[in-house]
PDB file of C-alpha atoms in Angstrom:
ATOM      1  CA  MET A 260      80.184  91.948  31.564  1.00  0.00           C
ATOM      2  CA  ARG A 261      83.626  90.780  30.555  1.00  0.00           C
ATOM      3  CA  ARG A 262      84.182  87.093  29.942  1.00  0.00           C
ATOM      4  CA  LEU A 263      86.930  85.584  32.045  1.00  0.00           C
ATOM      5  CA  TYR A 264      89.218  83.095  30.320  1.00  0.00           C
ATOM      6  CA  HIS A 265      91.624  80.733  32.000  1.00  0.00           C
ATOM      7  CA  LEU A 266      95.006  80.930  30.305  1.00  0.00           C
ATOM      8  CA  LEU A 267      97.858  78.493  30.684  1.00  0.00           C
ATOM      9  CA  VAL A 268     100.961  80.599  30.228  1.00  0.00           C
ATOM     10  CA  PHE A 269     104.302  78.961  29.597  1.00  0.00           C
ATOM     11  CA  MET A 270     107.111  81.327  30.441  1.00  0.00           C
ATOM     12  CA  SER A 271     110.860  81.377  30.524  1.00  0.00           C
ATOM     13  CA  VAL A 272     112.385  83.051  33.564  1.00  0.00           C
ATOM     14  CA  LEU A 273     115.961  84.214  33.544  1.00  0.00           C
ATOM     15  CA  SER A 274     117.273  84.846  37.047  1.00  0.00           C
ATOM     16  CA  LEU A 275     120.417  86.941  37.244  1.00  0.00           C
ATOM     17  CA  SER A 276     121.323  85.932  40.759  1.00  0.00           C
ATOM     18  CA  ARG A 277     120.035  82.418  41.571  1.00  0.00           C
ATOM     19  CA  THR A 278     120.016  78.920  40.177  1.00  0.00           C
ATOM     20  CA  GLN A 279     116.668  78.063  38.637  1.00  0.00           C
ATOM     21  CA  ILE A 280     114.476  75.402  40.252  1.00  0.00           C
ATOM     22  CA  ALA A 281     111.405  74.189  38.385  1.00  0.00           C
ATOM     23  CA  VAL A 282     108.413  74.895  40.591  1.00  0.00           C
ATOM     24  CA  THR A 283     104.859  75.594  39.451  1.00  0.00           C
ATOM     25  CA  GLU A 284     102.842  78.183  41.348  1.00  0.00           C
ATOM     26  CA  PHE A 285      99.147  79.006  40.888  1.00  0.00           C
ATOM     27  CA  PHE A 286      97.862  82.493  41.550  1.00  0.00           C
ATOM     28  CA  THR A 287      94.543  84.149  40.823  1.00  0.00           C
ATOM     29  CA  THR A 288      95.374  87.829  40.597  1.00  0.00           C
ATOM     30  CA  VAL A 289      93.511  89.446  37.710  1.00  0.00           C
ATOM     31  CA  VAL A 290      96.226  91.330  35.873  1.00  0.00           C
ATOM     32  CA  GLY A 291      95.645  95.019  35.159  1.00  0.00           C
ATOM     33  CA  THR A 292      95.979  96.406  31.645  1.00  0.00           C
ATOM     34  CA  THR A 293      95.508  99.647  29.773  1.00  0.00           C
ATOM     35  CA  THR A 294      92.916  98.284  27.348  1.00  0.00           C
ATOM     36  CA  GLU A 295      89.719  99.494  28.991  1.00  0.00           C
ATOM     37  CA  ALA A 296      88.972 102.650  31.006  1.00  0.00           C
ATOM     38  CA  THR A 297      90.919 105.726  29.961  1.00  0.00           C
ATOM     39  CA  THR A 298      90.191 108.176  32.770  1.00  0.00           C
ATOM     40  CA  VAL A 299      91.036 108.361  36.435  1.00  0.00           C
ATOM     41  CA  LEU A 300      88.042 108.865  38.696  1.00  0.00           C
ATOM     42  CA  PRO A 301      88.463 111.662  41.264  1.00  0.00           C
ATOM     43  CA  GLY A 302      87.888 109.051  43.971  1.00  0.00           C
ATOM     44  CA  SER A 303      91.166 107.335  43.137  1.00  0.00           C
ATOM     45  CA  PHE A 304      93.023 109.840  45.307  1.00  0.00           C
ATOM     46  CA  TYR A 305      92.797 109.656  49.079  1.00  0.00           C
ATOM     47  CA  SER A 306      91.730 112.846  50.839  1.00  0.00           C
ATOM     48  CA  PHE A 307      94.420 115.523  50.836  1.00  0.00           C
ATOM     49  CA  GLY A 308      95.021 119.232  51.275  1.00  0.00           C
ATOM     50  CA  SER A 309      93.818 121.702  53.869  1.00  0.00           C
ATOM     51  CA  ALA A 310      90.415 120.044  54.168  1.00  0.00           C
ATOM     52  CA  ALA A 311      92.129 116.799  55.178  1.00  0.00           C
ATOM     53  CA  GLY A 312      94.353 118.526  57.728  1.00  0.00           C
ATOM     54  CA  ASP A 313      97.541 117.980  55.729  1.00  0.00           C
ATOM     55  CA  LEU A 314     100.886 119.474  56.631  1.00  0.00           C
ATOM     56  CA  PHE A 315     102.602 121.279  53.734  1.00  0.00           C
ATOM     57  CA  ASN A 316     106.169 121.163  52.502  1.00  0.00           C
ATOM     58  CA  PRO A 317     107.951 124.474  51.987  1.00  0.00           C
ATOM     59  CA  ALA A 318     107.381 125.888  48.487  1.00  0.00           C
ATOM     60  CA  VAL A 319     111.085 125.632  47.694  1.00  0.00           C
ATOM     61  CA  ASP A 320     112.715 124.187  44.604  1.00  0.00           C
ATOM     62  CA  ASP A 321     114.456 120.889  45.502  1.00  0.00           C
ATOM     63  CA  GLY A 322     113.159 121.146  49.068  1.00  0.00           C
ATOM     64  CA  SER A 323     111.944 118.469  51.498  1.00  0.00           C
ATOM     65  CA  SER A 324     109.901 118.055  54.617  1.00  0.00           C
ATOM     66  CA  SER A 325     111.566 117.986  57.972  1.00  0.00           C
ATOM     67  CA  VAL A 326     111.796 114.551  59.557  1.00  0.00           C
ATOM     68  CA  ILE A 327     108.306 113.077  60.060  1.00  0.00           C
ATOM     69  CA  PRO A 328     108.026 110.685  63.032  1.00  0.00           C
ATOM     70  CA  LEU A 329     105.688 107.855  62.085  1.00  0.00           C
ATOM     71  CA  LEU A 330     102.752 107.141  64.385  1.00  0.00           C
ATOM     72  CA  SER A 331     103.229 103.440  63.640  1.00  0.00           C
ATOM     73  CA  PRO A 332     106.353 101.595  62.432  1.00  0.00           C
ATOM     74  CA  PHE A 333     106.441 100.799  58.706  1.00  0.00           C
ATOM     75  CA  GLN A 334     108.030  97.595  57.446  1.00  0.00           C
ATOM     76  CA  TYR A 335     109.794  97.934  54.115  1.00  0.00           C
ATOM     77  CA  PHE A 336     111.350  94.760  52.720  1.00  0.00           C
ATOM     78  CA  GLY A 337     112.458  93.430  56.068  1.00  0.00           C
ATOM     79  CA  LEU A 338     113.470  96.743  57.670  1.00  0.00           C
ATOM     80  CA  THR A 339     111.328  98.675  60.133  1.00  0.00           C
ATOM     81  CA  TYR A 340     111.225 102.466  59.919  1.00  0.00           C
ATOM     82  CA  GLN A 341     110.043 104.985  62.503  1.00  0.00           C
ATOM     83  CA  GLN A 342     110.452 108.125  60.360  1.00  0.00           C
ATOM     84  CA  ILE A 343     110.119 109.366  56.784  1.00  0.00           C
ATOM     85  CA  TYR A 344     110.853 112.371  54.552  1.00  0.00           C
ATOM     86  CA  VAL A 345     108.673 113.722  51.740  1.00  0.00           C
ATOM     87  CA  ASN A 346     110.940 115.194  49.067  1.00  0.00           C
ATOM     88  CA  ASN A 347     109.526 117.857  46.750  1.00  0.00           C
ATOM     89  CA  ASN A 348     111.022 116.148  43.694  1.00  0.00           C
ATOM     90  CA  GLY A 349     108.485 113.336  43.933  1.00  0.00           C
ATOM     91  CA  PHE A 350     109.873 110.628  46.197  1.00  0.00           C
ATOM     92  CA  LEU A 351     110.046 109.402  49.797  1.00  0.00           C
ATOM     93  CA  THR A 352     113.153 108.499  51.790  1.00  0.00           C
ATOM     94  CA  PHE A 353     113.518 107.119  55.291  1.00  0.00           C
ATOM     95  CA  ASN A 354     116.982 107.958  56.632  1.00  0.00           C
ATOM     96  CA  GLN A 355     117.579 111.473  55.317  1.00  0.00           C
ATOM     97  CA  PRO A 356     115.991 114.119  53.087  1.00  0.00           C
ATOM     98  CA  SER A 357     117.125 114.509  49.496  1.00  0.00           C
ATOM     99  CA  SER A 358     117.304 117.491  47.138  1.00  0.00           C
ATOM    100  CA  GLN A 359     118.291 115.313  44.176  1.00  0.00           C
ATOM    101  CA  ASN A 360     116.234 116.360  41.146  1.00  0.00           C
ATOM    102  CA  ALA A 361     117.739 113.932  38.608  1.00  0.00           C
ATOM    103  CA  PRO A 362     116.536 110.442  39.573  1.00  0.00           C
ATOM    104  CA  ASP A 363     118.680 107.373  39.884  1.00  0.00           C
ATOM    105  CA  SER A 364     117.799 104.649  37.413  1.00  0.00           C
ATOM    106  CA  PHE A 365     116.393 101.640  39.271  1.00  0.00           C
ATOM    107  CA  PRO A 366     118.050  99.330  40.179  1.00  0.00           C
ATOM    108  CA  ALA A 367     120.402 101.998  41.452  1.00  0.00           C
ATOM    109  CA  ASN A 368     122.417  99.761  43.831  1.00  0.00           C
ATOM    110  CA  GLY A 369     122.530 102.755  46.147  1.00  0.00           C
ATOM    111  CA  SER A 370     122.693 102.995  49.911  1.00  0.00           C
ATOM    112  CA  GLN A 371     119.124 103.981  50.824  1.00  0.00           C
ATOM    113  CA  ASP A 372     115.540 102.824  50.413  1.00  0.00           C
ATOM    114  CA  ILE A 373     113.436 104.956  48.047  1.00  0.00           C
ATOM    115  CA  ILE A 374     109.744 105.084  47.108  1.00  0.00           C
ATOM    116  CA  ALA A 375     109.307 107.153  43.955  1.00  0.00           C
ATOM    117  CA  GLY A 376     105.826 108.287  43.001  1.00  0.00           C
ATOM    118  CA  LEU A 377     107.321 110.378  40.202  1.00  0.00           C
ATOM    119  CA  TRP A 378     110.936 111.304  40.844  1.00  0.00           C
ATOM    120  CA  THR A 379     111.909 114.140  38.512  1.00  0.00           C
ATOM    121  CA  ASN A 380     112.788 117.851  38.491  1.00  0.00           C
ATOM    122  CA  ILE A 381     109.711 119.293  40.221  1.00  0.00           C
ATOM    123  CA  ASP A 382     109.491 122.933  41.296  1.00  0.00           C
ATOM    124  CA  ASN A 383     106.627 123.554  43.713  1.00  0.00           C
ATOM    125  CA  SER A 384     107.858 127.108  44.264  1.00  0.00           C
ATOM    126  CA  ALA A 385     106.290 127.925  40.900  1.00  0.00           C
ATOM    127  CA  THR A 386     102.888 126.301  41.322  1.00  0.00           C
ATOM    128  CA  GLY A 387     101.211 123.446  43.157  1.00  0.00           C
ATOM    129  CA  VAL A 388     101.652 122.057  46.655  1.00  0.00           C
ATOM    130  CA  VAL A 389     103.280 119.056  48.312  1.00  0.00           C
ATOM    131  CA  SER A 390     101.480 117.847  51.437  1.00  0.00           C
ATOM    132  CA  TYR A 391     101.202 114.849  53.722  1.00  0.00           C
ATOM    133  CA  ASN A 392      99.218 113.358  56.588  1.00  0.00           C
ATOM    134  CA  GLN A 393      99.044 110.122  58.552  1.00  0.00           C
ATOM    135  CA  TYR A 394      96.134 108.318  60.139  1.00  0.00           C
ATOM    136  CA  THR A 395      95.549 105.728  62.846  1.00  0.00           C
ATOM    137  CA  SER A 396      91.745 105.820  62.768  1.00  0.00           C
ATOM    138  CA  GLY A 397      88.823 107.081  60.740  1.00  0.00           C
ATOM    139  CA  SER A 398      87.523 106.890  57.194  1.00  0.00           C
ATOM    140  CA  VAL A 399      90.963 106.802  55.568  1.00  0.00           C
ATOM    141  CA  LEU A 400      91.743 103.511  57.310  1.00  0.00           C
ATOM    142  CA  THR A 401      88.338 102.157  56.349  1.00  0.00           C
ATOM    143  CA  ARG A 402      89.065 102.902  52.727  1.00  0.00           C
ATOM    144  CA  ALA A 403      92.622 101.526  52.992  1.00  0.00           C
ATOM    145  CA  THR A 404      91.260  98.275  54.425  1.00  0.00           C
ATOM    146  CA  GLN A 405      88.744  97.974  51.598  1.00  0.00           C
ATOM    147  CA  ASP A 406      91.347  98.722  48.925  1.00  0.00           C
ATOM    148  CA  ILE A 407      93.887  96.178  50.152  1.00  0.00           C
ATOM    149  CA  ASN A 408      91.311  93.417  50.625  1.00  0.00           C
ATOM    150  CA  HIS A 409      90.060  94.126  47.107  1.00  0.00           C
ATOM    151  CA  PHE A 410      93.487  94.036  45.489  1.00  0.00           C
ATOM    152  CA  PHE A 411      94.819  91.160  47.635  1.00  0.00           C
ATOM    153  CA  SER A 412      91.762  88.955  47.983  1.00  0.00           C
ATOM    154  CA  ASN A 413      93.837  86.098  49.412  1.00  0.00           C
ATOM    155  CA  LEU A 414      94.593  88.163  52.540  1.00  0.00           C
ATOM    156  CA  THR A 415      92.449  89.100  55.522  1.00  0.00           C
ATOM    157  CA  PHE A 416      93.664  92.608  56.174  1.00  0.00           C
ATOM    158  CA  THR A 417      92.760  95.456  58.524  1.00  0.00           C
ATOM    159  CA  ALA A 418      94.620  98.739  58.133  1.00  0.00           C
ATOM    160  CA  SER A 419      95.873 100.260  61.384  1.00  0.00           C
ATOM    161  CA  TRP A 420      97.956 103.093  59.885  1.00  0.00           C
ATOM    162  CA  ALA A 421      98.200 105.050  56.652  1.00  0.00           C
ATOM    163  CA  PHE A 422     100.507 107.783  55.404  1.00  0.00           C
ATOM    164  CA  VAL A 423      99.344 109.890  52.459  1.00  0.00           C
ATOM    165  CA  ALA A 424     101.759 112.123  50.523  1.00  0.00           C
ATOM    166  CA  THR A 425     100.328 114.202  47.660  1.00  0.00           C
ATOM    167  CA  TRP A 426     101.896 116.292  44.902  1.00  0.00           C
ATOM    168  CA  ASP A 427      98.974 118.420  43.691  1.00  0.00           C
ATOM    169  CA  LYS A 428      99.272 120.327  40.400  1.00  0.00           C
ATOM    170  CA  VAL A 429     103.014 120.787  40.795  1.00  0.00           C
ATOM    171  CA  ALA A 430     105.151 122.163  37.953  1.00  0.00           C
ATOM    172  CA  TYR A 431     108.366 120.868  36.497  1.00  0.00           C
ATOM    173  CA  PHE A 432     111.337 123.211  36.802  1.00  0.00           C
ATOM    174  CA  ASN A 433     111.089 126.114  34.357  1.00  0.00           C
ATOM    175  CA  MET A 434     108.020 124.567  32.691  1.00  0.00           C
ATOM    176  CA  ASN A 435     104.416 125.793  32.751  1.00  0.00           C
ATOM    177  CA  THR A 436     102.844 122.411  33.533  1.00  0.00           C
ATOM    178  CA  GLU A 437     100.687 120.774  36.193  1.00  0.00           C
ATOM    179  CA  THR A 438     101.146 117.213  37.458  1.00  0.00           C
ATOM    180  CA  SER A 439      99.285 115.411  40.253  1.00  0.00           C
ATOM    181  CA  PHE A 440     100.087 112.125  41.954  1.00  0.00           C
ATOM    182  CA  GLN A 441      99.964 110.509  45.368  1.00  0.00           C
ATOM    183  CA  VAL A 442     101.876 107.893  47.350  1.00  0.00           C
ATOM    184  CA  VAL A 443      99.996 106.067  50.115  1.00  0.00           C
ATOM    185  CA  LEU A 444     101.713 103.797  52.648  1.00  0.00           C
ATOM    186  CA  ILE A 445      99.419 101.363  54.457  1.00  0.00           C
ATOM    187  CA  SER A 446     100.184  98.893  57.235  1.00  0.00           C
ATOM    188  CA  GLY A 447      98.341  96.547  59.559  1.00  0.00           C
ATOM    189  CA  SER A 448      97.919  92.859  60.366  1.00  0.00           C
ATOM    190  CA  GLY A 449     101.656  92.372  59.856  1.00  0.00           C
ATOM    191  CA  TYR A 450     101.567  93.590  56.241  1.00  0.00           C
ATOM    192  CA  SER A 451     102.789  96.727  54.470  1.00  0.00           C
ATOM    193  CA  PHE A 452     101.648  98.142  51.131  1.00  0.00           C
ATOM    194  CA  ILE A 453     102.302 101.039  48.766  1.00  0.00           C
ATOM    195  CA  LEU A 454      99.576 102.596  46.613  1.00  0.00           C
ATOM    196  CA  MET A 455     100.587 105.028  43.874  1.00  0.00           C
ATOM    197  CA  ASN A 456      97.729 107.110  42.453  1.00  0.00           C
ATOM    198  CA  TYR A 457      98.114 109.201  39.296  1.00  0.00           C
ATOM    199  CA  GLY A 458      95.996 112.052  37.997  1.00  0.00           C
ATOM    200  CA  ASP A 459      97.023 114.326  35.146  1.00  0.00           C
ATOM    201  CA  VAL A 460     100.744 113.823  34.519  1.00  0.00           C
ATOM    202  CA  ALA A 461     102.442 116.186  32.071  1.00  0.00           C
ATOM    203  CA  ALA A 462     105.154 115.002  29.717  1.00  0.00           C
ATOM    204  CA  THR A 463     108.640 116.348  30.339  1.00  0.00           C
ATOM    205  CA  GLY A 464     112.105 116.312  28.862  1.00  0.00           C
ATOM    206  CA  TYR A 465     113.634 115.756  32.292  1.00  0.00           C
ATOM    207  CA  PRO A 466     114.750 112.287  33.450  1.00  0.00           C
ATOM    208  CA  VAL A 467     111.998 110.523  35.417  1.00  0.00           C
ATOM    209  CA  GLN A 468     111.552 107.392  37.505  1.00  0.00           C
ATOM    210  CA  ALA A 469     108.525 105.826  39.209  1.00  0.00           C
ATOM    211  CA  GLY A 470     108.528 102.693  41.339  1.00  0.00           C
ATOM    212  CA  PHE A 471     110.629 101.698  44.317  1.00  0.00           C
ATOM    213  CA  ASP A 472     114.155 100.619  45.149  1.00  0.00           C
ATOM    214  CA  THR A 473     115.940  99.289  48.203  1.00  0.00           C
ATOM    215  CA  ALA A 474     119.462  99.696  49.470  1.00  0.00           C
ATOM    216  CA  TYR A 475     121.763  97.825  47.086  1.00  0.00           C
ATOM    217  CA  SER A 476     118.652  97.026  45.012  1.00  0.00           C
ATOM    218  CA  THR A 477     117.872  93.699  46.639  1.00  0.00           C
ATOM    219  CA  ASP A 478     114.249  94.537  45.759  1.00  0.00           C
ATOM    220  CA  TYR A 479     113.092  97.067  43.196  1.00  0.00           C
ATOM    221  CA  PHE A 480     110.320  97.767  40.700  1.00  0.00           C
ATOM    222  CA  VAL A 481     110.045 100.188  37.774  1.00  0.00           C
ATOM    223  CA  ILE A 482     106.574 101.092  36.546  1.00  0.00           C
ATOM    224  CA  SER A 483     106.450 100.356  32.837  1.00  0.00           C
ATOM    225  CA  GLY A 484     107.166 103.451  30.757  1.00  0.00           C
ATOM    226  CA  SER A 485     107.805 105.655  33.776  1.00  0.00           C
ATOM    227  CA  ASN A 486     111.485 106.152  32.925  1.00  0.00           C
ATOM    228  CA  SER A 487     110.593 108.054  29.740  1.00  0.00           C
ATOM    229  CA  GLY A 488     109.510 111.662  30.219  1.00  0.00           C
ATOM    230  CA  SER A 489     107.703 111.679  26.892  1.00  0.00           C
ATOM    231  CA  SER A 490     105.376 108.815  27.877  1.00  0.00           C
ATOM    232  CA  ILE A 491     104.701 109.358  31.580  1.00  0.00           C
ATOM    233  CA  SER A 492     101.270 110.797  30.788  1.00  0.00           C
ATOM    234  CA  ASP A 493     100.275 107.136  30.400  1.00  0.00           C
ATOM    235  CA  LEU A 494     100.566 106.749  34.185  1.00  0.00           C
ATOM    236  CA  LYS A 495      97.015 108.101  34.354  1.00  0.00           C
ATOM    237  CA  THR A 496      95.673 105.047  32.492  1.00  0.00           C
ATOM    238  CA  SER A 497      98.118 102.239  33.340  1.00  0.00           C
ATOM    239  CA  SER A 498      97.817  99.898  36.334  1.00  0.00           C
ATOM    240  CA  ASN A 499      98.954  96.580  37.759  1.00  0.00           C
ATOM    241  CA  VAL A 500      95.597  96.004  39.506  1.00  0.00           C
ATOM    242  CA  ASN A 501      93.128  96.745  36.693  1.00  0.00           C
ATOM    243  CA  ASP A 502      92.332 100.166  38.191  1.00  0.00           C
ATOM    244  CA  PRO A 503      93.545 102.892  35.787  1.00  0.00           C
ATOM    245  CA  GLY A 504      95.939 105.330  37.369  1.00  0.00           C
ATOM    246  CA  ARG A 505      96.754 103.099  40.334  1.00  0.00           C
ATOM    247  CA  TRP A 506      99.708 100.831  41.113  1.00  0.00           C
ATOM    248  CA  VAL A 507      99.733  98.686  44.273  1.00  0.00           C
ATOM    249  CA  PHE A 508     102.581  96.751  45.874  1.00  0.00           C
ATOM    250  CA  ARG A 509     103.079  94.616  48.957  1.00  0.00           C
ATOM    251  CA  VAL A 510     106.424  95.571  50.514  1.00  0.00           C
ATOM    252  CA  ASP A 511     106.693  94.128  54.028  1.00  0.00           C
ATOM    253  CA  THR A 512     109.100  91.288  53.217  1.00  0.00           C
ATOM    254  CA  GLY A 513     111.934  90.938  50.758  1.00  0.00           C
ATOM    255  CA  SER A 514     112.557  88.312  48.136  1.00  0.00           C
ATOM    256  CA  ASN A 515     115.052  86.485  50.342  1.00  0.00           C
ATOM    257  CA  THR A 516     112.313  85.156  52.638  1.00  0.00           C
ATOM    258  CA  ASN A 517     111.511  82.306  50.249  1.00  0.00           C
ATOM    259  CA  LYS A 518     114.314  80.364  48.587  1.00  0.00           C
ATOM    260  CA  ASN A 519     112.255  78.582  45.926  1.00  0.00           C
ATOM    261  CA  ASN A 520     112.545  79.947  42.408  1.00  0.00           C
ATOM    262  CA  ILE A 521     109.370  79.716  40.364  1.00  0.00           C
ATOM    263  CA  VAL A 522     109.825  79.256  36.632  1.00  0.00           C
ATOM    264  CA  GLY A 523     106.255  78.424  35.645  1.00  0.00           C
ATOM    265  CA  LEU A 524     102.826  79.605  36.671  1.00  0.00           C
ATOM    266  CA  GLN A 525      99.185  79.462  35.773  1.00  0.00           C
ATOM    267  CA  GLY A 526      97.306  82.746  35.819  1.00  0.00           C
ATOM    268  CA  LYS A 527      93.907  84.279  35.195  1.00  0.00           C
ATOM    269  CA  LEU A 528      93.521  87.258  32.848  1.00  0.00           C
ATOM    270  CA  ALA A 529      90.616  89.422  31.820  1.00  0.00           C
ATOM    271  CA  SER A 530      91.344  89.380  28.089  1.00  0.00           C
ATOM    272  CA  PHE A 531      93.274  87.229  25.624  1.00  0.00           C
ATOM    273  CA  LEU A 532      94.465  90.505  24.075  1.00  0.00           C
ATOM    274  CA  ASP A 533      96.484  91.126  27.218  1.00  0.00           C
ATOM    275  CA  LEU A 534      99.054  88.647  25.917  1.00  0.00           C
ATOM    276  CA  THR A 535      98.913  89.598  22.234  1.00  0.00           C
ATOM    277  CA  ASP A 536      99.102  93.397  22.361  1.00  0.00           C
ATOM    278  CA  SER A 537     102.712  94.383  23.035  1.00  0.00           C
ATOM    279  CA  GLY A 538     101.880  97.335  25.314  1.00  0.00           C
ATOM    280  CA  SER A 539      99.438  95.354  27.444  1.00  0.00           C
ATOM    281  CA  MET A 540     101.817  92.393  27.559  1.00  0.00           C
ATOM    282  CA  GLN A 541     104.483  94.483  29.266  1.00  0.00           C
ATOM    283  CA  ILE A 542     101.995  95.449  31.994  1.00  0.00           C
ATOM    284  CA  VAL A 543     101.065  91.771  32.364  1.00  0.00           C
ATOM    285  CA  LEU A 544     104.700  90.735  32.656  1.00  0.00           C
ATOM    286  CA  GLN A 545     105.385  93.368  35.286  1.00  0.00           C
ATOM    287  CA  GLN A 546     102.393  92.226  37.353  1.00  0.00           C
ATOM    288  CA  ILE A 547     103.534  88.612  37.080  1.00  0.00           C
ATOM    289  CA  GLN A 548     107.017  89.676  38.116  1.00  0.00           C
ATOM    290  CA  GLN A 549     105.572  91.324  41.233  1.00  0.00           C
ATOM    291  CA  GLU A 550     103.700  88.115  42.098  1.00  0.00           C
ATOM    292  CA  LEU A 551     106.838  86.011  41.601  1.00  0.00           C
ATOM    293  CA  VAL A 552     108.918  88.327  43.759  1.00  0.00           C
ATOM    294  CA  LYS A 553     106.333  87.860  46.533  1.00  0.00           C
ATOM    295  CA  LYS A 554     106.845  84.107  46.188  1.00  0.00           C
ATOM    296  CA  GLY A 555     110.614  84.297  46.552  1.00  0.00           C
ATOM    297  CA  LEU A 556     112.271  85.134  43.245  1.00  0.00           C
ATOM    298  CA  PRO A 557     114.762  87.990  43.121  1.00  0.00           C
ATOM    299  CA  SER A 558     113.442  91.218  41.650  1.00  0.00           C
ATOM    300  CA  ASP A 559     115.990  91.165  38.820  1.00  0.00           C
ATOM    301  CA  ILE A 560     114.247  88.260  37.066  1.00  0.00           C
ATOM    302  CA  LYS A 561     113.451  88.633  33.380  1.00  0.00           C
ATOM    303  CA  LEU A 562     110.268  87.107  31.936  1.00  0.00           C
ATOM    304  CA  ASN A 563     109.444  86.030  28.399  1.00  0.00           C
ATOM    305  CA  ILE A 564     106.154  84.537  27.213  1.00  0.00           C
ATOM    306  CA  LYS A 565     106.826  81.395  25.179  1.00  0.00           C
ATOM    307  CA  LYS A 566     103.378  79.883  24.692  1.00  0.00           C
ATOM    308  CA  VAL A 567      99.760  80.709  25.572  1.00  0.00           C
ATOM    309  CA  GLU A 568      96.843  78.298  25.511  1.00  0.00           C
ATOM    310  CA  LYS A 569      93.288  79.671  25.672  1.00  0.00           C
ATOM    311  CA  MET A 570      90.762  77.534  27.552  1.00  0.00           C
ATOM    312  CA  LEU A 571      87.109  78.290  28.179  1.00  0.00           C
ATOM    313  CA  PRO A 572      85.953  77.991  31.823  1.00  0.00           C
TER     314      PRO A 572
END
């Protein structure tokens, strides 16, 4: 059993868009790292494919689904959407489909909201399938409820809708590779969440981007290392919730809902090495950034660790 230390972390926060106000916030999220498990369990993916009753995108390079009416509205940073598109190149859009195979670099300051599981030059006409399904009852919602209550233990959540989009063993354009990942949208009880699940992810020389962005980049997040095609294989072992191969975000409200800027916090980590190993520290900082954005800071904040004190329970 791992020993849990309480760490007092003194940080400097540089906000690019707001005046800083000294406020201390306590949160108890256990920050995910890449220091332990190195494989993704098959159960990390939600059910998909023909056995799950999925609908399939055309096997066309740079293709997309037709418009998908949502069985339940989905709130995304203050906006409510009734439809979605699954684009073969690894990302979701709400207002229109996209054939763009070279991703924008987040923050893109563009005109549309984007959820990018792995936005890059994917060609499912060569191999692999892109499929999707949505649920308003059944075992998928049971699992979604359990997942969200596990990752957000401060909430009492019941999933009423889920949308599962899966890229299964798809190839990159003109490359003999296989890559698998999944984007799951979950809503209920007034909350909205994104789960990104990663299986085997092949390296590529194409530009890549994983995370999410909003119109004019009022809220955005880039998964650490996901903008480098040579290192995206690490998506299978990285996490912000201590579950290798999985990234989870709450996305129902934007950063403008809370005007207090938080420039200090006290957190709880699973290992002191999380703040001494440079690779793990970046994952820690990104998780802390996500928590601070939830509390009202803009998503363009920059964090630096200045001092760490180790205290036994």
